[in-house]
Short mmCIF file of C-alpha atoms in Angstrom, two decimals:
data_model
loop_
_atom_site.label_atom_id
_atom_site.label_comp_id
_atom_site.label_asym_id
_atom_site.label_seq_id
_atom_site.Cartn_x
_atom_site.Cartn_y
_atom_site.Cartn_z
CA UNK I 1 -0.02 -0.02 0.10
CA UNK I 2 1.27 3.38 -0.93
CA UNK I 3 0.85 5.63 2.04
CA UNK I 4 1.81 9.06 0.39
CA UNK I 5 -1.48 8.75 -1.42
CA UNK I 6 -4.53 9.95 -0.34
CA UNK I 7 -7.90 7.49 0.01
CA UNK I 8 -10.41 7.97 -3.07
CA UNK I 9 -12.92 8.89 -0.43
CA UNK I 10 -11.32 12.13 0.20
CA UNK I 11 -11.73 13.44 -3.28
CA UNK I 12 -15.57 12.77 -3.21
CA UNK I 13 -15.78 14.55 -0.02
CA UNK I 14 -14.01 17.29 -1.84
CA UNK I 15 -16.45 17.38 -4.60
CA UNK I 16 -19.32 17.36 -2.69
CA UNK I 17 -18.07 20.21 -0.33
CA UNK I 18 -17.23 22.37 -3.39
CA UNK I 19 -20.75 21.87 -4.52
CA UNK I 20 -22.22 22.53 -1.30
CA UNK I 21 -19.78 25.68 -0.75
CA UNK I 22 -20.82 26.97 -3.97
CA UNK I 23 -24.47 27.08 -2.99
CA UNK I 24 -23.69 28.71 0.35
CA UNK I 25 -21.24 31.24 -0.90
CA UNK I 26 -23.25 32.13 -4.07
CA UNK I 27 -25.93 32.92 -1.71
CA UNK I 28 -23.81 34.91 0.66
CA UNK I 29 -22.02 36.86 -2.03
CA UNK I 30 -25.25 38.75 -2.89
CA UNK I 31 -27.48 38.55 0.57
CA UNK I 32 -26.10 41.90 2.05
CA UNK I 33 -26.81 43.62 -1.30
CA UNK I 34 -30.16 42.11 -1.63
CA UNK I 35 -31.16 42.99 2.03
CA UNK I 36 -29.79 46.54 1.35
CA UNK I 37 -30.77 47.20 -2.56
CA UNK I 38 -33.74 45.02 -3.36
CA UNK I 39 -35.62 44.89 0.35
CA UNK I 40 -34.25 48.16 1.23
CA UNK I 41 -33.35 47.40 4.78
CA UNK I 42 -30.84 50.13 6.24
CA UNK I 43 -27.20 49.01 7.02
CA UNK I 44 -27.64 48.19 10.75
CA UNK I 45 -30.66 45.89 10.19
CA UNK I 46 -29.32 44.21 7.31
CA UNK I 47 -26.04 43.59 9.11
CA UNK I 48 -28.00 42.22 12.15
CA UNK I 49 -30.06 39.74 9.78
CA UNK I 50 -26.72 38.73 8.28
CA UNK I 51 -25.22 38.07 11.51
CA UNK I 52 -28.11 36.20 12.90
CA UNK I 53 -28.03 34.15 9.71
CA UNK I 54 -24.46 33.21 9.47
CA UNK I 55 -24.37 32.70 13.39
CA UNK I 56 -27.27 29.99 13.23
CA UNK I 57 -25.64 28.53 10.37
CA UNK I 58 -22.87 27.62 12.60
CA UNK I 59 -24.97 26.98 15.51
CA UNK I 60 -27.04 24.09 13.99
CA UNK I 61 -24.35 21.91 13.50
CA UNK I 62 -24.36 20.94 17.24
CA UNK I 63 -27.98 19.67 16.80
CA UNK I 64 -26.89 17.95 13.37
CA UNK I 65 -23.77 16.61 14.85
CA UNK I 66 -25.79 15.05 18.11
CA UNK I 67 -28.44 13.32 15.53
CA UNK I 68 -25.51 11.97 13.25
CA UNK I 69 -23.44 10.50 16.18
CA UNK I 70 -26.64 9.00 18.20
CA UNK I 71 -29.23 8.34 15.52
CA UNK I 72 -28.93 8.84 12.11
CA UNK I 73 -25.35 8.23 10.91
CA UNK I 74 -23.22 10.35 8.73
CA UNK I 75 -24.55 9.36 5.47
CA UNK I 76 -28.07 10.27 6.11
CA UNK I 77 -27.24 13.39 7.71
CA UNK I 78 -25.50 15.01 4.49
CA UNK I 79 -28.42 13.46 2.60
CA UNK I 80 -30.81 15.46 4.28
CA UNK I 81 -29.00 18.37 4.93
CA UNK I 82 -28.41 18.95 1.41
CA UNK I 83 -32.16 18.68 0.60
CA UNK I 84 -33.30 20.97 3.55
CA UNK I 85 -30.62 23.66 1.79
CA UNK I 86 -31.88 23.27 -1.54
CA UNK I 87 -35.48 23.96 -0.24
CA UNK I 88 -34.12 27.06 1.20
CA UNK I 89 -32.39 28.39 -1.68
CA UNK I 90 -35.65 27.95 -3.66
CA UNK I 91 -37.41 29.98 -1.11
CA UNK I 92 -34.86 32.71 -1.53
CA UNK I 93 -35.53 32.62 -5.50
CA UNK I 94 -39.02 32.91 -4.72
CA UNK I 95 -38.49 35.84 -2.45
CA UNK I 96 -36.37 37.91 -4.59
CA UNK I 97 -39.15 36.92 -7.53
CA UNK I 98 -41.87 38.66 -5.61
CA UNK I 99 -40.59 42.08 -4.18
CA UNK I 100 -43.60 44.01 -5.09
CA UNK I 101 -45.40 41.77 -2.92
CA UNK I 102 -43.38 43.15 0.30
CA UNK I 103 -44.69 41.14 3.27
CA UNK I 104 -44.63 37.81 1.23
CA UNK I 105 -41.17 38.65 -0.19
CA UNK I 106 -39.93 39.04 3.31
CA UNK I 107 -41.59 35.78 4.70
CA UNK I 108 -40.05 33.84 2.03
CA UNK I 109 -36.56 35.25 2.58
CA UNK I 110 -37.09 34.28 6.46
CA UNK I 111 -38.54 30.86 5.70
CA UNK I 112 -35.59 30.21 3.20
CA UNK I 113 -33.01 31.43 5.70
CA UNK I 114 -34.52 28.85 8.16
CA UNK I 115 -34.42 25.85 5.68
CA UNK I 116 -30.47 26.78 4.89
CA UNK I 117 -29.85 27.05 8.53
CA UNK I 118 -31.20 23.69 9.63
CA UNK I 119 -29.88 21.76 6.31
CA UNK I 120 -26.38 23.17 6.83
CA UNK I 121 -26.61 21.90 10.78
CA UNK I 122 -26.88 18.68 9.09
CA UNK I 123 -24.42 18.66 6.80
CA UNK I 124 -21.54 20.82 8.02
CA UNK I 125 -20.34 18.65 10.81
CA UNK I 126 -20.60 15.40 9.47
CA UNK I 127 -18.74 15.88 6.29
CA UNK I 128 -15.86 17.43 8.17
CA UNK I 129 -15.56 14.64 10.74
CA UNK I 130 -16.04 12.09 7.78
CA UNK I 131 -12.56 12.92 6.47
CA UNK I 132 -10.62 11.95 9.77
CA UNK I 133 -12.55 8.65 9.40
CA UNK I 134 -10.85 7.71 6.21
CA UNK I 135 -7.52 7.50 7.99
CA UNK I 136 -5.93 5.39 10.63
CA UNK I 137 -5.52 6.99 14.14
CA UNK I 138 -2.10 8.59 14.12
CA UNK I 139 -1.68 8.74 10.44
CA UNK I 140 0.49 11.88 9.54
CA UNK I 141 -1.59 12.54 6.33
CA UNK I 142 -4.33 13.80 8.13
CA UNK I 143 -3.17 17.64 8.50
CA UNK I 144 -2.69 17.60 4.39
CA UNK I 145 -5.93 15.75 4.04
CA UNK I 146 -8.01 18.58 5.74
CA UNK I 147 -6.03 20.98 3.91
CA UNK I 148 -6.98 19.41 0.71
CA UNK I 149 -10.32 19.20 1.94
CA UNK I 150 -10.21 23.09 2.61
CA UNK I 151 -9.11 23.65 -0.76
CA UNK I 152 -12.26 21.81 -2.17
CA UNK I 153 -14.36 24.11 0.18
CA UNK I 154 -12.47 27.00 -1.52
CA UNK I 155 -12.95 26.15 -4.93
CA UNK I 156 -16.62 26.36 -4.67
CA UNK I 157 -16.62 29.68 -2.62
CA UNK I 158 -14.05 31.06 -5.43
CA UNK I 159 -16.67 30.02 -8.19
CA UNK I 160 -19.76 30.99 -6.52
CA UNK I 161 -19.45 35.04 -6.05
CA UNK I 162 -18.13 35.17 -9.79
CA UNK I 163 -21.27 33.12 -10.93
CA UNK I 164 -24.10 34.16 -8.68
CA UNK I 165 -22.91 37.78 -8.60
CA UNK I 166 -22.69 37.75 -12.55
CA UNK I 167 -26.41 36.89 -13.04
CA UNK I 168 -27.60 38.42 -9.65
CA UNK I 169 -25.80 41.83 -9.12
CA UNK I 170 -26.57 43.36 -12.24
CA UNK I 171 -28.04 46.77 -10.58
CA UNK I 172 -31.20 45.63 -11.36
CA UNK I 173 -32.93 44.23 -7.92
CA UNK I 174 -35.23 41.81 -9.99
CA UNK I 175 -32.08 39.98 -10.99
CA UNK I 176 -31.07 38.63 -7.63
CA UNK I 177 -33.29 35.85 -8.16
CA UNK I 178 -31.07 34.37 -10.51
CA UNK I 179 -28.32 34.19 -8.26
CA UNK I 180 -30.28 32.07 -5.74
CA UNK I 181 -31.93 29.97 -8.52
CA UNK I 182 -28.12 28.96 -9.37
CA UNK I 183 -27.37 28.05 -5.79
CA UNK I 184 -30.50 25.96 -5.40
CA UNK I 185 -29.46 23.99 -8.55
CA UNK I 186 -26.00 23.31 -7.42
CA UNK I 187 -27.38 22.05 -4.17
CA UNK I 188 -29.48 19.68 -5.92
CA UNK I 189 -26.44 18.52 -7.83
CA UNK I 190 -24.57 17.91 -4.51
CA UNK I 191 -27.14 15.71 -3.38
CA UNK I 192 -27.05 13.82 -6.73
CA UNK I 193 -23.39 13.47 -6.53
CA UNK I 194 -23.14 11.90 -3.09
CA UNK I 195 -25.88 9.51 -3.40
CA UNK I 196 -24.56 8.04 -6.26
CA UNK I 197 -20.95 7.77 -5.43
CA UNK I 198 -21.15 7.03 -1.59
CA UNK I 199 -21.01 3.26 -1.71
CA UNK I 200 -18.11 3.17 -3.99
CA UNK I 201 -15.63 5.53 -2.19
CA UNK I 202 -16.66 6.18 1.23
CA UNK I 203 -14.59 3.02 2.65
CA UNK I 204 -12.55 2.96 5.77
CA UNK I 205 -8.97 1.82 6.11
CA UNK I 206 -10.63 -1.33 7.63
CA UNK I 207 -12.71 -1.87 4.50
CA UNK I 208 -16.01 -0.94 5.85
CA UNK I 209 -18.19 1.55 4.50
CA UNK I 210 -18.18 4.79 6.35
CA UNK I 211 -20.94 6.79 7.87
CA UNK I 212 -23.50 4.35 7.90
CA UNK I 213 -23.52 3.43 11.72
CA UNK I 214 -23.57 6.37 14.09
CA UNK I 215 -20.39 7.12 15.80
CA UNK I 216 -21.45 6.70 19.19
CA UNK I 217 -22.65 3.21 18.47
CA UNK I 218 -19.58 2.27 16.48
CA UNK I 219 -17.54 3.38 19.47
CA UNK I 220 -19.40 0.57 21.87
CA UNK I 221 -19.37 -2.20 19.33
CA UNK I 222 -17.59 -4.95 20.21
CA UNK I 223 -17.71 -4.11 24.03
CA UNK I 224 -19.60 -5.35 26.51
CA UNK I 225 -22.68 -3.29 27.39
CA UNK I 226 -22.34 -1.78 30.67
CA UNK I 227 -25.66 -1.47 32.83
CA UNK I 228 -26.23 1.93 34.23
CA UNK I 229 -25.63 2.15 37.84
CA UNK I 230 -27.85 4.28 40.26
CA UNK I 231 -24.48 6.51 40.38
CA UNK I 232 -24.73 7.22 36.80
CA UNK I 233 -28.43 7.94 36.73
CA UNK I 234 -27.52 10.45 39.81
CA UNK I 235 -24.89 12.17 37.88
CA UNK I 236 -27.14 12.36 34.57
CA UNK I 237 -29.75 14.15 36.40
CA UNK I 238 -27.29 16.44 38.23
CA UNK I 239 -25.81 17.37 35.20
CA UNK I 240 -29.07 18.06 33.56
CA UNK I 241 -29.97 20.23 36.26
CA UNK I 242 -26.70 22.01 36.55
CA UNK I 243 -26.83 22.64 32.69
CA UNK I 244 -30.66 23.90 33.07
CA UNK I 245 -29.75 26.29 35.70
CA UNK I 246 -26.57 27.82 33.96
CA UNK I 247 -28.75 28.11 30.87
CA UNK I 248 -31.35 30.20 32.60
CA UNK I 249 -28.79 32.39 34.53
CA UNK I 250 -26.77 33.04 31.07
CA UNK I 251 -29.99 33.66 29.14
CA UNK I 252 -31.04 36.44 31.76
CA UNK I 253 -27.62 37.98 31.93
CA UNK I 254 -27.56 38.02 27.97
CA UNK I 255 -31.03 39.28 28.18
CA UNK I 256 -29.69 42.50 30.00
CA UNK I 257 -26.97 43.08 27.20
CA UNK I 258 -29.01 42.55 24.31
CA UNK I 259 -32.80 43.23 25.04
CA UNK I 260 -35.08 40.93 22.90
CA UNK I 261 -32.43 40.00 20.41
CA UNK I 262 -33.35 36.30 21.22
CA UNK I 263 -31.00 35.01 18.58
CA UNK I 264 -28.04 36.63 20.36
CA UNK I 265 -29.13 35.33 23.75
CA UNK I 266 -29.34 31.93 22.09
CA UNK I 267 -26.25 31.74 20.49
CA UNK I 268 -23.97 33.05 23.40
CA UNK I 269 -25.82 30.87 25.93
CA UNK I 270 -25.15 27.73 23.75
CA UNK I 271 -21.63 28.69 23.23
CA UNK I 272 -21.03 28.21 27.13
CA UNK I 273 -23.78 25.60 28.08
CA UNK I 274 -22.82 23.20 25.25
CA UNK I 275 -19.09 22.63 25.98
CA UNK I 276 -19.80 22.75 29.60
CA UNK I 277 -22.22 19.62 29.39
CA UNK I 278 -19.44 17.82 27.65
CA UNK I 279 -16.72 18.10 30.39
CA UNK I 280 -19.42 16.81 32.88
CA UNK I 281 -19.54 13.49 30.90
CA UNK I 282 -18.52 10.94 33.55
CA UNK I 283 -17.05 8.53 30.97
CA UNK I 284 -14.14 11.17 30.10
CA UNK I 285 -10.52 10.21 31.35
CA UNK I 286 -8.23 12.93 32.80
CA UNK I 287 -6.26 12.92 29.56
CA UNK I 288 -9.64 13.25 27.31
CA UNK I 289 -10.89 16.10 29.31
CA UNK I 290 -7.61 18.08 29.11
CA UNK I 291 -7.47 17.50 25.18
CA UNK I 292 -11.21 18.63 25.12
CA UNK I 293 -10.20 21.77 27.29
CA UNK I 294 -7.54 22.77 24.64
CA UNK I 295 -9.99 22.63 21.87
CA UNK I 296 -12.44 24.87 23.94
CA UNK I 297 -9.39 27.32 24.72
CA UNK I 298 -8.49 27.79 21.18
CA UNK I 299 -12.02 28.09 20.21
CA UNK I 300 -12.57 31.08 22.09
CA UNK I 301 -9.52 32.76 20.60
CA UNK I 302 -11.17 31.64 16.99
CA UNK I 303 -14.19 33.60 17.84
CA UNK I 304 -12.17 36.91 17.39
CA UNK I 305 -10.66 35.63 14.30
CA UNK I 306 -13.71 34.75 12.44
CA UNK I 307 -15.68 38.11 13.89
CA UNK I 308 -12.97 39.96 12.09
CA UNK I 309 -12.65 37.71 8.90
CA UNK I 310 -16.32 37.43 8.70
CA UNK I 311 -16.62 40.93 7.73
CA UNK I 312 -15.96 39.91 4.17
CA UNK I 313 -19.73 39.25 3.70
CA UNK I 314 -21.27 42.25 5.33
CA UNK I 315 -19.09 45.47 6.03
CA UNK I 316 -16.46 44.69 3.53
CA UNK I 317 -18.85 43.87 0.80
CA UNK I 318 -20.52 47.33 1.75
CA UNK I 319 -17.17 48.99 1.26
CA UNK I 320 -16.30 47.32 -2.06
CA UNK I 321 -19.76 48.67 -3.36
CA UNK I 322 -19.50 52.08 -1.96
CA UNK I 323 -16.00 53.28 -1.38
CA UNK I 324 -13.86 51.28 -3.60
CA UNK I 325 -12.82 51.84 -6.99
CA UNK I 326 -13.79 48.90 -9.11
CA UNK I 327 -13.15 50.09 -12.73
CA UNK I 328 -10.70 48.15 -14.67
CA UNK I 329 -9.86 49.10 -18.08
CA UNK I 330 -13.54 50.90 -18.43
CA UNK I 331 -15.40 47.78 -16.81
CA UNK I 332 -16.79 47.92 -13.44
CA UNK I 333 -16.24 44.62 -11.66
CA UNK I 334 -19.37 43.94 -9.18
CA UNK I 335 -18.85 44.40 -5.64
CA UNK I 336 -19.97 40.64 -4.91
CA UNK I 337 -17.03 39.44 -7.07
CA UNK I 338 -14.40 40.73 -4.67
CA UNK I 339 -15.46 37.86 -2.44
CA UNK I 340 -13.69 35.45 -4.60
CA UNK I 341 -10.22 37.02 -4.10
CA UNK I 342 -10.07 35.06 -0.72
CA UNK I 343 -11.00 31.30 -1.79
CA UNK I 344 -8.73 32.12 -4.95
CA UNK I 345 -5.86 32.97 -2.64
CA UNK I 346 -6.74 29.92 -0.51
CA UNK I 347 -6.54 27.38 -3.52
CA UNK I 348 -3.13 28.77 -4.38
CA UNK I 349 -1.99 28.87 -0.69
CA UNK I 350 -3.71 25.31 -0.05
CA UNK I 351 -1.61 23.75 -2.26
CA UNK I 352 1.52 25.23 -0.94
CA UNK I 353 1.10 25.17 2.84
CA UNK I 354 1.10 21.13 3.49
CA UNK I 355 4.68 21.46 1.74
CA UNK I 356 5.95 24.09 4.06
CA UNK I 357 4.47 22.36 6.98
CA UNK I 358 6.17 19.25 5.83
CA UNK I 359 9.29 20.91 5.38
CA UNK I 360 9.52 22.50 8.66
CA UNK I 361 8.35 19.04 10.04
CA UNK I 362 11.34 17.35 8.75
CA UNK I 363 13.87 20.06 10.27
CA UNK I 364 11.94 19.70 13.75
CA UNK I 365 10.69 23.20 13.27
CA UNK I 366 6.69 22.68 12.51
CA UNK I 367 4.90 25.10 15.18
CA UNK I 368 2.34 23.05 17.09
CA UNK I 369 -1.29 23.74 16.37
CA UNK I 370 -1.92 26.28 19.00
CA UNK I 371 1.04 28.57 17.82
CA UNK I 372 -0.38 28.27 14.42
CA UNK I 373 -3.79 29.47 15.35
CA UNK I 374 -1.80 32.48 16.92
CA UNK I 375 0.18 32.97 13.74
CA UNK I 376 -3.28 33.27 12.02
CA UNK I 377 -4.56 35.91 14.31
CA UNK I 378 -1.54 37.99 13.92
CA UNK I 379 -1.87 37.80 10.06
CA UNK I 380 -5.58 38.89 10.27
CA UNK I 381 -4.58 41.89 12.44
CA UNK I 382 -2.08 42.83 9.62
CA UNK I 383 -4.16 42.81 6.82
CA UNK I 384 -6.59 45.17 8.61
CA UNK I 385 -3.47 47.33 9.37
CA UNK I 386 -2.79 47.40 5.56
CA UNK I 387 -6.35 48.80 4.69
CA UNK I 388 -6.13 51.24 7.60
CA UNK I 389 -3.52 52.89 5.60
CA UNK I 390 -5.56 52.61 2.58
CA UNK I 391 -8.39 54.72 4.16
CA UNK I 392 -6.57 56.99 6.29
CA UNK I 393 -7.16 60.73 5.93
CA UNK I 394 -9.12 59.81 2.54
CA UNK I 395 -11.77 62.54 2.27
CA UNK I 396 -15.61 61.65 2.23
CA UNK I 397 -16.91 60.44 -1.37
CA UNK I 398 -13.56 59.63 -2.50
CA UNK I 399 -13.02 55.88 -3.61
CA UNK I 400 -9.99 54.22 -2.60
CA UNK I 401 -7.80 51.54 -4.95
CA UNK I 402 -8.86 48.06 -5.25
CA UNK I 403 -5.31 47.16 -4.24
CA UNK I 404 -5.87 47.76 -0.53
CA UNK I 405 -8.84 45.14 -0.23
CA UNK I 406 -6.46 42.92 -2.64
CA UNK I 407 -4.00 43.12 0.02
CA UNK I 408 -6.08 42.75 2.99
CA UNK I 409 -7.67 39.56 1.39
CA UNK I 410 -4.34 38.07 0.36
CA UNK I 411 -2.82 38.42 3.97
CA UNK I 412 -6.42 37.30 5.80
CA UNK I 413 -5.82 34.05 3.35
CA UNK I 414 -2.65 33.44 4.96
CA UNK I 415 -3.90 33.79 8.34
CA UNK I 416 -7.00 31.52 7.41
CA UNK I 417 -4.62 28.68 6.07
CA UNK I 418 -2.50 28.71 9.16
CA UNK I 419 -5.61 28.67 11.35
CA UNK I 420 -8.73 27.14 9.91
CA UNK I 421 -7.68 23.37 8.44
CA UNK I 422 -5.35 23.06 11.41
CA UNK I 423 -8.28 23.79 13.65
CA UNK I 424 -10.60 21.33 12.07
CA UNK I 425 -7.48 18.64 12.16
CA UNK I 426 -6.71 19.34 15.86
CA UNK I 427 -10.43 18.71 16.83
CA UNK I 428 -10.51 15.36 14.97
CA UNK I 429 -7.12 14.31 16.57
CA UNK I 430 -7.94 15.47 20.19
CA UNK I 431 -11.79 14.19 20.22
CA UNK I 432 -12.83 10.87 21.63
CA UNK I 433 -14.39 9.11 18.49
CA UNK I 434 -17.65 8.69 20.49
CA UNK I 435 -18.07 12.37 20.25
CA UNK I 436 -16.80 13.16 16.91
CA UNK I 437 -19.44 14.92 15.00
CA UNK I 438 -20.76 16.42 18.21
CA UNK I 439 -17.42 17.75 18.96
CA UNK I 440 -17.10 18.90 15.40
CA UNK I 441 -20.12 20.83 16.10
CA UNK I 442 -19.22 22.52 19.24
CA UNK I 443 -16.04 23.84 17.30
CA UNK I 444 -18.37 25.31 14.57
CA UNK I 445 -20.34 26.87 17.55
CA UNK I 446 -17.31 29.10 18.37
CA UNK I 447 -17.72 30.50 14.37
CA UNK I 448 -21.52 31.06 15.09
CA UNK I 449 -20.81 33.07 18.19
CA UNK I 450 -18.06 35.02 15.92
CA UNK I 451 -20.52 35.23 12.93
CA UNK I 452 -23.33 36.76 15.42
CA UNK I 453 -20.45 39.16 16.95
CA UNK I 454 -19.53 39.91 13.18
CA UNK I 455 -22.78 40.89 12.49
CA UNK I 456 -22.60 43.24 15.47
CA UNK I 457 -19.56 44.80 14.49
CA UNK I 458 -20.87 45.29 11.08
CA UNK I 459 -23.57 47.44 12.49
CA UNK I 460 -20.73 49.79 13.35
CA UNK I 461 -20.04 50.67 9.90
CA UNK I 462 -19.84 54.37 9.45
CA UNK I 463 -22.90 56.08 7.95
CA UNK I 464 -23.12 59.61 6.97
CA UNK I 465 -24.35 61.79 9.90
CA UNK I 466 -24.05 58.93 12.57
CA UNK I 467 -21.42 58.46 15.27
CA UNK I 468 -21.14 55.39 16.35
CA UNK I 469 -19.20 54.11 19.37
CA UNK I 470 -17.90 50.66 20.88
CA UNK I 471 -16.94 50.77 24.47
CA UNK I 472 -16.62 54.43 24.51
CA UNK I 473 -14.49 54.49 21.22
CA UNK I 474 -16.15 56.69 18.69
CA UNK I 475 -16.27 55.50 15.02
CA UNK I 476 -16.65 58.04 12.59
CA UNK I 477 -14.54 57.28 9.83
CA UNK I 478 -13.54 54.12 8.02
CA UNK I 479 -9.88 54.26 9.55
CA UNK I 480 -11.82 54.30 13.13
CA UNK I 481 -13.73 51.19 12.11
CA UNK I 482 -10.73 49.14 10.64
CA UNK I 483 -8.76 50.06 13.52
CA UNK I 484 -11.02 48.11 15.83
CA UNK I 485 -10.15 44.97 14.24
CA UNK I 486 -6.49 45.71 14.18
CA UNK I 487 -6.02 46.01 17.73
CA UNK I 488 -8.74 43.01 18.58
CA UNK I 489 -6.96 40.47 16.62
CA UNK I 490 -3.28 41.53 17.64
CA UNK I 491 -4.53 41.38 21.33
CA UNK I 492 -6.10 37.82 20.89
CA UNK I 493 -3.03 36.76 19.04
CA UNK I 494 -0.39 37.90 21.79
CA UNK I 495 -2.52 36.13 24.52
CA UNK I 496 -2.60 32.61 22.51
CA UNK I 497 1.07 32.73 21.84
CA UNK I 498 1.73 32.99 25.56
CA UNK I 499 -0.46 30.23 26.31
CA UNK I 500 0.81 27.74 23.67
CA UNK I 501 3.22 26.05 25.47
CA UNK I 502 1.02 25.08 28.56
CA UNK I 503 -1.60 24.13 25.77
CA UNK I 504 0.71 21.77 24.02
CA UNK I 505 1.29 20.09 27.31
CA UNK I 506 -2.39 19.41 27.76
CA UNK I 507 -2.61 17.86 24.26
CA UNK I 508 -0.49 14.96 25.97
CA UNK I 509 1.45 13.82 22.94
CA UNK I 510 -0.80 14.78 20.14
CA UNK I 511 1.00 16.73 17.67
#
């Protein structure tokens, strides 16, 4: 057996994820523009809807991961997830087709978002965890496998804004529907691709079909069933009461912070209660608990990364539309196309980075996973520092060169490659198999929190005649706005660098 080659199943997952991410990012590329230009919401309202949608997209993998682990198995979760997303995209198409009937259009839009959120919840954590199951435990190809998987995600992310933006963002609000329709068709293709090829390629290293048996059941196969003791029952009841009380206290606290914004309350409460509930599981050993704590600590810092990074779909798209000179040789590039810059750079750098990490590993110089995450945060801060120079002292109404956004996206992409695929691989390596999909859902929960936070921060986007503040800091210009992300990312990077050695010890030998 040639161990340098990856299993063929990786490339089916690659293709399936490419198609699914095309659907997601095609819709996302035009979503904030659809809200502001077709449904005519103001920037703050549109940013709030955008943040709630993207936040919930990353919250529902908790539910999907649990259902896959306990009941359905991965294959059924992928199928039903993609089906629900297809329905959601078609509802977005109908919403954009009925702009004259405002109430109906709004209702269809919210319905479409609901189906997209639920479908993504079943699809996202299961596909990610499936990658790790193609390999034996400890296989050193796993980091490069997740990087290849990540490259597939970004092939779809690159093509989607170009295609959906070309047909949807024409300057005529009636045309947004074509972008949503294309995303719907590609989602249907995802279902067909996976269902027709899964039995042929999704095979584990032991020759067994992957994703059929739920992971929690698989973890207990071959072991004698252990009867639940009275102590086990008492522990479960105690944990349930503790988690319920924690949820109520946190919900009341966040209600004081956010008022009637129940989506924020739900996301921020869940991001504490669900991780705590895993740590209370009586089956965890000391080493397993330490490793899970490493995931949680790094996930906390990842919140700051994605809160800044995910400005791409909201404030940075508005900045591209309103304040960036996009004219090239007399042709004006659609603002949504700029969202393709990042995945374009990812595809290039994802092909290079496994070789870089491999070369460093051969010399004994490869950074540990926590250090790679800190490097990603530092690069994110540098990207925003670049655009701060671009907008400093620029007069109102003057558009800045496209080179500044290009530089930001290139540096952010280097940060993303250092942080995101390595994070997925780390979760897979540190998580006990019985919690595989659920822990992937909890990892994405940090991204849910970050996306909702990103929507809140996007609401600080400067508008004429308005002065906005964050913790007493006045935001009147684009320079003020971007400086928030410079400081936030740099501070998170510094703290994570300082914690890296301690986190490595808590990983107990996992590289």
